[in-house]
Short mmCIF file of C-alpha atoms in Angstrom, two decimals:
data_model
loop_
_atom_site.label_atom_id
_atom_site.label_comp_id
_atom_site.label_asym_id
_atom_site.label_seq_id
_atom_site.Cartn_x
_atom_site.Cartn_y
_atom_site.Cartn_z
CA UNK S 1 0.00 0.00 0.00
CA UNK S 2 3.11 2.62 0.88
CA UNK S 3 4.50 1.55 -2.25
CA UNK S 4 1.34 2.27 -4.80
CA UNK S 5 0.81 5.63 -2.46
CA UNK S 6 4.38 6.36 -3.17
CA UNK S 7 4.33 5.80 -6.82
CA UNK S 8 1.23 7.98 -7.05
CA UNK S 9 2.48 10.94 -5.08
CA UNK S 10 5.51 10.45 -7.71
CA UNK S 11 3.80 10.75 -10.82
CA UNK S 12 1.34 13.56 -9.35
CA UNK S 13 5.31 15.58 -9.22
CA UNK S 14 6.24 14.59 -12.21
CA UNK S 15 2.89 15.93 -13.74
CA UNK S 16 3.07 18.90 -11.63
CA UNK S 17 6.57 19.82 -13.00
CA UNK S 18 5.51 19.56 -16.42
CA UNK S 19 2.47 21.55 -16.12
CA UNK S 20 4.28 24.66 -14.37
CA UNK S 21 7.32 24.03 -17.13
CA UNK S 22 4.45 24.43 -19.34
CA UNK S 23 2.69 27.10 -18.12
CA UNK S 24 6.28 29.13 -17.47
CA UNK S 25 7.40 28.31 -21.40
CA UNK S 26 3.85 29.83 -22.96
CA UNK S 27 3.73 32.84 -20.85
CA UNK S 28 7.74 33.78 -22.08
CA UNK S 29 7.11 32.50 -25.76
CA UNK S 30 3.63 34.89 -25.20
CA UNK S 31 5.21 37.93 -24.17
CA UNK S 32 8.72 37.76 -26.38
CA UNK S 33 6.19 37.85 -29.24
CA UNK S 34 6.14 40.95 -31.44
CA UNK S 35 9.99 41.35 -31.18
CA UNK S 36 12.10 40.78 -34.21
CA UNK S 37 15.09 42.78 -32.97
CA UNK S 38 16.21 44.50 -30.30
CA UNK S 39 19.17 46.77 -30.43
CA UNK S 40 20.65 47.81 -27.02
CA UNK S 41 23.57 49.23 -25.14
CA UNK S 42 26.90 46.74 -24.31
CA UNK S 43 26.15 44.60 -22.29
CA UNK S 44 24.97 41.01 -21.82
CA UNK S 45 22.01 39.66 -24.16
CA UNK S 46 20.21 37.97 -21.59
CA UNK S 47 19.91 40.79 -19.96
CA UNK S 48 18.78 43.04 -22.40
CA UNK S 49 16.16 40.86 -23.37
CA UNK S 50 15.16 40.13 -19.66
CA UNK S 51 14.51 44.20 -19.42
CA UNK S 52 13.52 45.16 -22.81
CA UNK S 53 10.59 42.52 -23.50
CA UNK S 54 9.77 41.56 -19.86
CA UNK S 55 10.75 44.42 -17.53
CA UNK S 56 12.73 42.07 -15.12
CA UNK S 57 16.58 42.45 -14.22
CA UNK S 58 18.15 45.81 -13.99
CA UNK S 59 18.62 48.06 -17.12
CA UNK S 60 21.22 48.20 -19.47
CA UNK S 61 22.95 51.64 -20.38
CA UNK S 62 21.57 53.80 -22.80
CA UNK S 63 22.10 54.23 -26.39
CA UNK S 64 22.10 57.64 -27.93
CA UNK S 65 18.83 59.32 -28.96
CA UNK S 66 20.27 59.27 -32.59
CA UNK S 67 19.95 55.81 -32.79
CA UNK S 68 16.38 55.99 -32.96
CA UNK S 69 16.31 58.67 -35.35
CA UNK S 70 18.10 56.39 -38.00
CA UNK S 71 15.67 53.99 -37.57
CA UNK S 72 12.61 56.16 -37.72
CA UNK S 73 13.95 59.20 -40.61
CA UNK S 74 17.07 58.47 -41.25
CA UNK S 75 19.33 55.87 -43.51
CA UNK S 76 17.57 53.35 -42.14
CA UNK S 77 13.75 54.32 -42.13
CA UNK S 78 12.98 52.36 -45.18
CA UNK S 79 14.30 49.29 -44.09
CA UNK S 80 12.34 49.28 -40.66
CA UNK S 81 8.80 48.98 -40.29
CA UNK S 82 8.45 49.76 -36.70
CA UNK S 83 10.91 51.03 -34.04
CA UNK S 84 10.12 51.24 -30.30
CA UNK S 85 12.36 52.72 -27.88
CA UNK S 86 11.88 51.37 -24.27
CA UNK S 87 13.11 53.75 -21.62
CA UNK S 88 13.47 52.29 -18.07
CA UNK S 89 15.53 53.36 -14.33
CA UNK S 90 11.79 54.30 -12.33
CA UNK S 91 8.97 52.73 -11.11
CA UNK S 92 5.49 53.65 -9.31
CA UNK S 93 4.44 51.74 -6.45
CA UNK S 94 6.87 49.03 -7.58
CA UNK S 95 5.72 48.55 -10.80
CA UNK S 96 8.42 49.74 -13.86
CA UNK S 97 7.76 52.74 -15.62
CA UNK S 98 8.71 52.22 -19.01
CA UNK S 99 9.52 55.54 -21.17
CA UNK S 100 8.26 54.91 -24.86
CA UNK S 101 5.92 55.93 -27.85
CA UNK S 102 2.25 55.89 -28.74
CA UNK S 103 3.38 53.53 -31.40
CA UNK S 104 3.87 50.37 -28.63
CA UNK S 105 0.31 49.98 -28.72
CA UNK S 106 -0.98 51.54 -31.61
CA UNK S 107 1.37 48.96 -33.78
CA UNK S 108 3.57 46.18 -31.65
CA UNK S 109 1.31 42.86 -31.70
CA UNK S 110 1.05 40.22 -28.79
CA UNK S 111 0.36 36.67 -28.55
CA UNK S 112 0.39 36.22 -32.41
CA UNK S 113 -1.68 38.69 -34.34
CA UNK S 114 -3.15 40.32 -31.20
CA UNK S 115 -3.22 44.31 -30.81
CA UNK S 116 -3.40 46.22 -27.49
CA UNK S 117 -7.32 47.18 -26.45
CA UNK S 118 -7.90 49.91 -23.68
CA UNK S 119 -10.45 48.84 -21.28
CA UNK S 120 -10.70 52.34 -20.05
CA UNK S 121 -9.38 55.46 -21.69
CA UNK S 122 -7.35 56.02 -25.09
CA UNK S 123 -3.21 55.67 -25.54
CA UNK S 124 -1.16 58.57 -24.91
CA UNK S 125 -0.13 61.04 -27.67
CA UNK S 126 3.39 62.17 -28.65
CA UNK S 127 2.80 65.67 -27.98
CA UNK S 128 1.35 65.23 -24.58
CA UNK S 129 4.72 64.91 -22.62
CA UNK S 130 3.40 64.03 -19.23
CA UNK S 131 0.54 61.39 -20.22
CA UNK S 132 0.31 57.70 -19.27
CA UNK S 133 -1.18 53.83 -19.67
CA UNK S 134 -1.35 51.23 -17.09
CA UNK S 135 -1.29 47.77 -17.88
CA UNK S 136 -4.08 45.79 -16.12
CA UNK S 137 -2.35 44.16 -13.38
CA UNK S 138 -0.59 47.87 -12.54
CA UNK S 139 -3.69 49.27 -12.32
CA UNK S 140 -5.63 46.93 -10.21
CA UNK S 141 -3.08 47.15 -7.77
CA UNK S 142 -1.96 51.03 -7.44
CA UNK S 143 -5.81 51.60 -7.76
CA UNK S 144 -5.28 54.65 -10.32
CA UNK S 145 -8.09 55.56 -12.67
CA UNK S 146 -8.24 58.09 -15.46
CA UNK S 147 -7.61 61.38 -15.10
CA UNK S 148 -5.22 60.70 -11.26
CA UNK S 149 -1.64 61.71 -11.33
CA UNK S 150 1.56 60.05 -10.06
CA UNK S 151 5.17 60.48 -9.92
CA UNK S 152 7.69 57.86 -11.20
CA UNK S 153 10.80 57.02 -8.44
CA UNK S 154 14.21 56.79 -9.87
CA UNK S 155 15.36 53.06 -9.68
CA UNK S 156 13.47 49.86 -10.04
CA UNK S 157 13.02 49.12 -6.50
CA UNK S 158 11.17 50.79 -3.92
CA UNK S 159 12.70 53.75 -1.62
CA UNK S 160 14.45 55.97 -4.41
CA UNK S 161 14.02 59.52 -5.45
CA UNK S 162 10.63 60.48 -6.11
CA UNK S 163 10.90 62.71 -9.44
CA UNK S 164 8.90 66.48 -9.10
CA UNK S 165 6.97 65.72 -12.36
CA UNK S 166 3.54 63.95 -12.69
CA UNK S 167 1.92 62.16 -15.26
CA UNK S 168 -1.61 61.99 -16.17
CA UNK S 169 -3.30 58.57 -16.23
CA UNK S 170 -5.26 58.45 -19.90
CA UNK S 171 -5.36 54.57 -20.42
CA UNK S 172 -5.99 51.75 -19.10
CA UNK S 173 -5.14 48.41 -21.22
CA UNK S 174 -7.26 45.14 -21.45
CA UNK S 175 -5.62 41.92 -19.83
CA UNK S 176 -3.01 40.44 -22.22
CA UNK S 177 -1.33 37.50 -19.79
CA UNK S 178 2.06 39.65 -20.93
CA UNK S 179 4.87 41.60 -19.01
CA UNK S 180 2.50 44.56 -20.37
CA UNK S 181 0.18 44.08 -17.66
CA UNK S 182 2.61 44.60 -14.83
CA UNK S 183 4.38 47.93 -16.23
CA UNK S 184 3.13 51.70 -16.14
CA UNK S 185 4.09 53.62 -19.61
CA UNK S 186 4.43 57.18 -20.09
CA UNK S 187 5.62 59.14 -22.94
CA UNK S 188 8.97 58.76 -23.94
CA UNK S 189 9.99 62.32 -23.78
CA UNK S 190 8.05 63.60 -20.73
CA UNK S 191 9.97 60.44 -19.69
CA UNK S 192 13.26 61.73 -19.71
CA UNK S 193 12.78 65.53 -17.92
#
């Protein structure tokens, strides 16, 4: 009887394992998706990939401005369909604030063929400096709505230097089971004031 309650509590593991293996290897494969290149500062790939697709690990140094000028209207602008510049170094309430462009949402696709929703609000626009979007997750938990304002704290842990400027919720995205819904985004160049 030990032995056949044994065996069973072995296989239940086994099966177990797999499942959360399985589980772990969709949502990565789920939320790398949309990402043909990425083009970073020095540094080690894992790590760049870790902080540019899911906002884990600490950032990697910056790469001049210009960069993504040659891939938006410059030499290379005909060559690239889409470029999106991911900005991190803050966070709200523990959550990474991630410095980019209306253009993450409006074009990047998830999961496949899948494009961002808003289940409240609209994206931000490039000439409003000081807007932002919540993914679901971040906004369940800080318990912003549209229209509140916060302030982004240098570093990506809790405790750092709360910046003076705020930024306007305007957005609130649908549930996409990606790093997405754990991140607060604000405009790239309100971002970096």
């Amino acid at each position: 009887m030990l032995t056949v309650l044994s065996m069973g509590l072995a296989v239940a593991l086994v099966v177990s394992v797999l499942v959360v293996y399985g589980v772990v290897q969709q949502s990565f494969h789920r939320g790398g998706e949309g990402y043909d290149l990425i083009v970073g500062a020095k540094g080690g790939r894992e790590q760049l990939v870790l902080n540019t697709v899911f906002y884990l690990s600490q950032p990697v140094g910056n790469i001049p401005y210009d960069y993504f000028e040659e891939l938006t209207i410059g030499k290379f602008a005909g060559a690239v369909e889409t470029a999106i510049p991911v900005c991190m170094g803050h966070n709200y309430q523990g959550f990474r604030v991630v410095g980019t462009v209306p253009e993450m949402f409006a074009k990047l696709k998830y999961a496949g063929d899948k494009s961002y929703k808003f289940a409240q609000g609209e994206n931000f626009k490039t000439e409003n400096l000081y807007d932002g979007v919540l993914g679901a997750t971040a906004a369940a938990r800080t318990k912003l709505q549209i229209g509140e304002k916060f302030q982004a704290v240098h570093g990506s842990g809790i405790g750092g230097h709360t910046h003076k400027q705020t930024f306007t919720v305007v957005g609130i995205l649908e549930p996409t089971g990606t790093p997405v819904d754990q991140a607060v985004f604000v405009n790239m160049y309100g971002f970096q004031h």
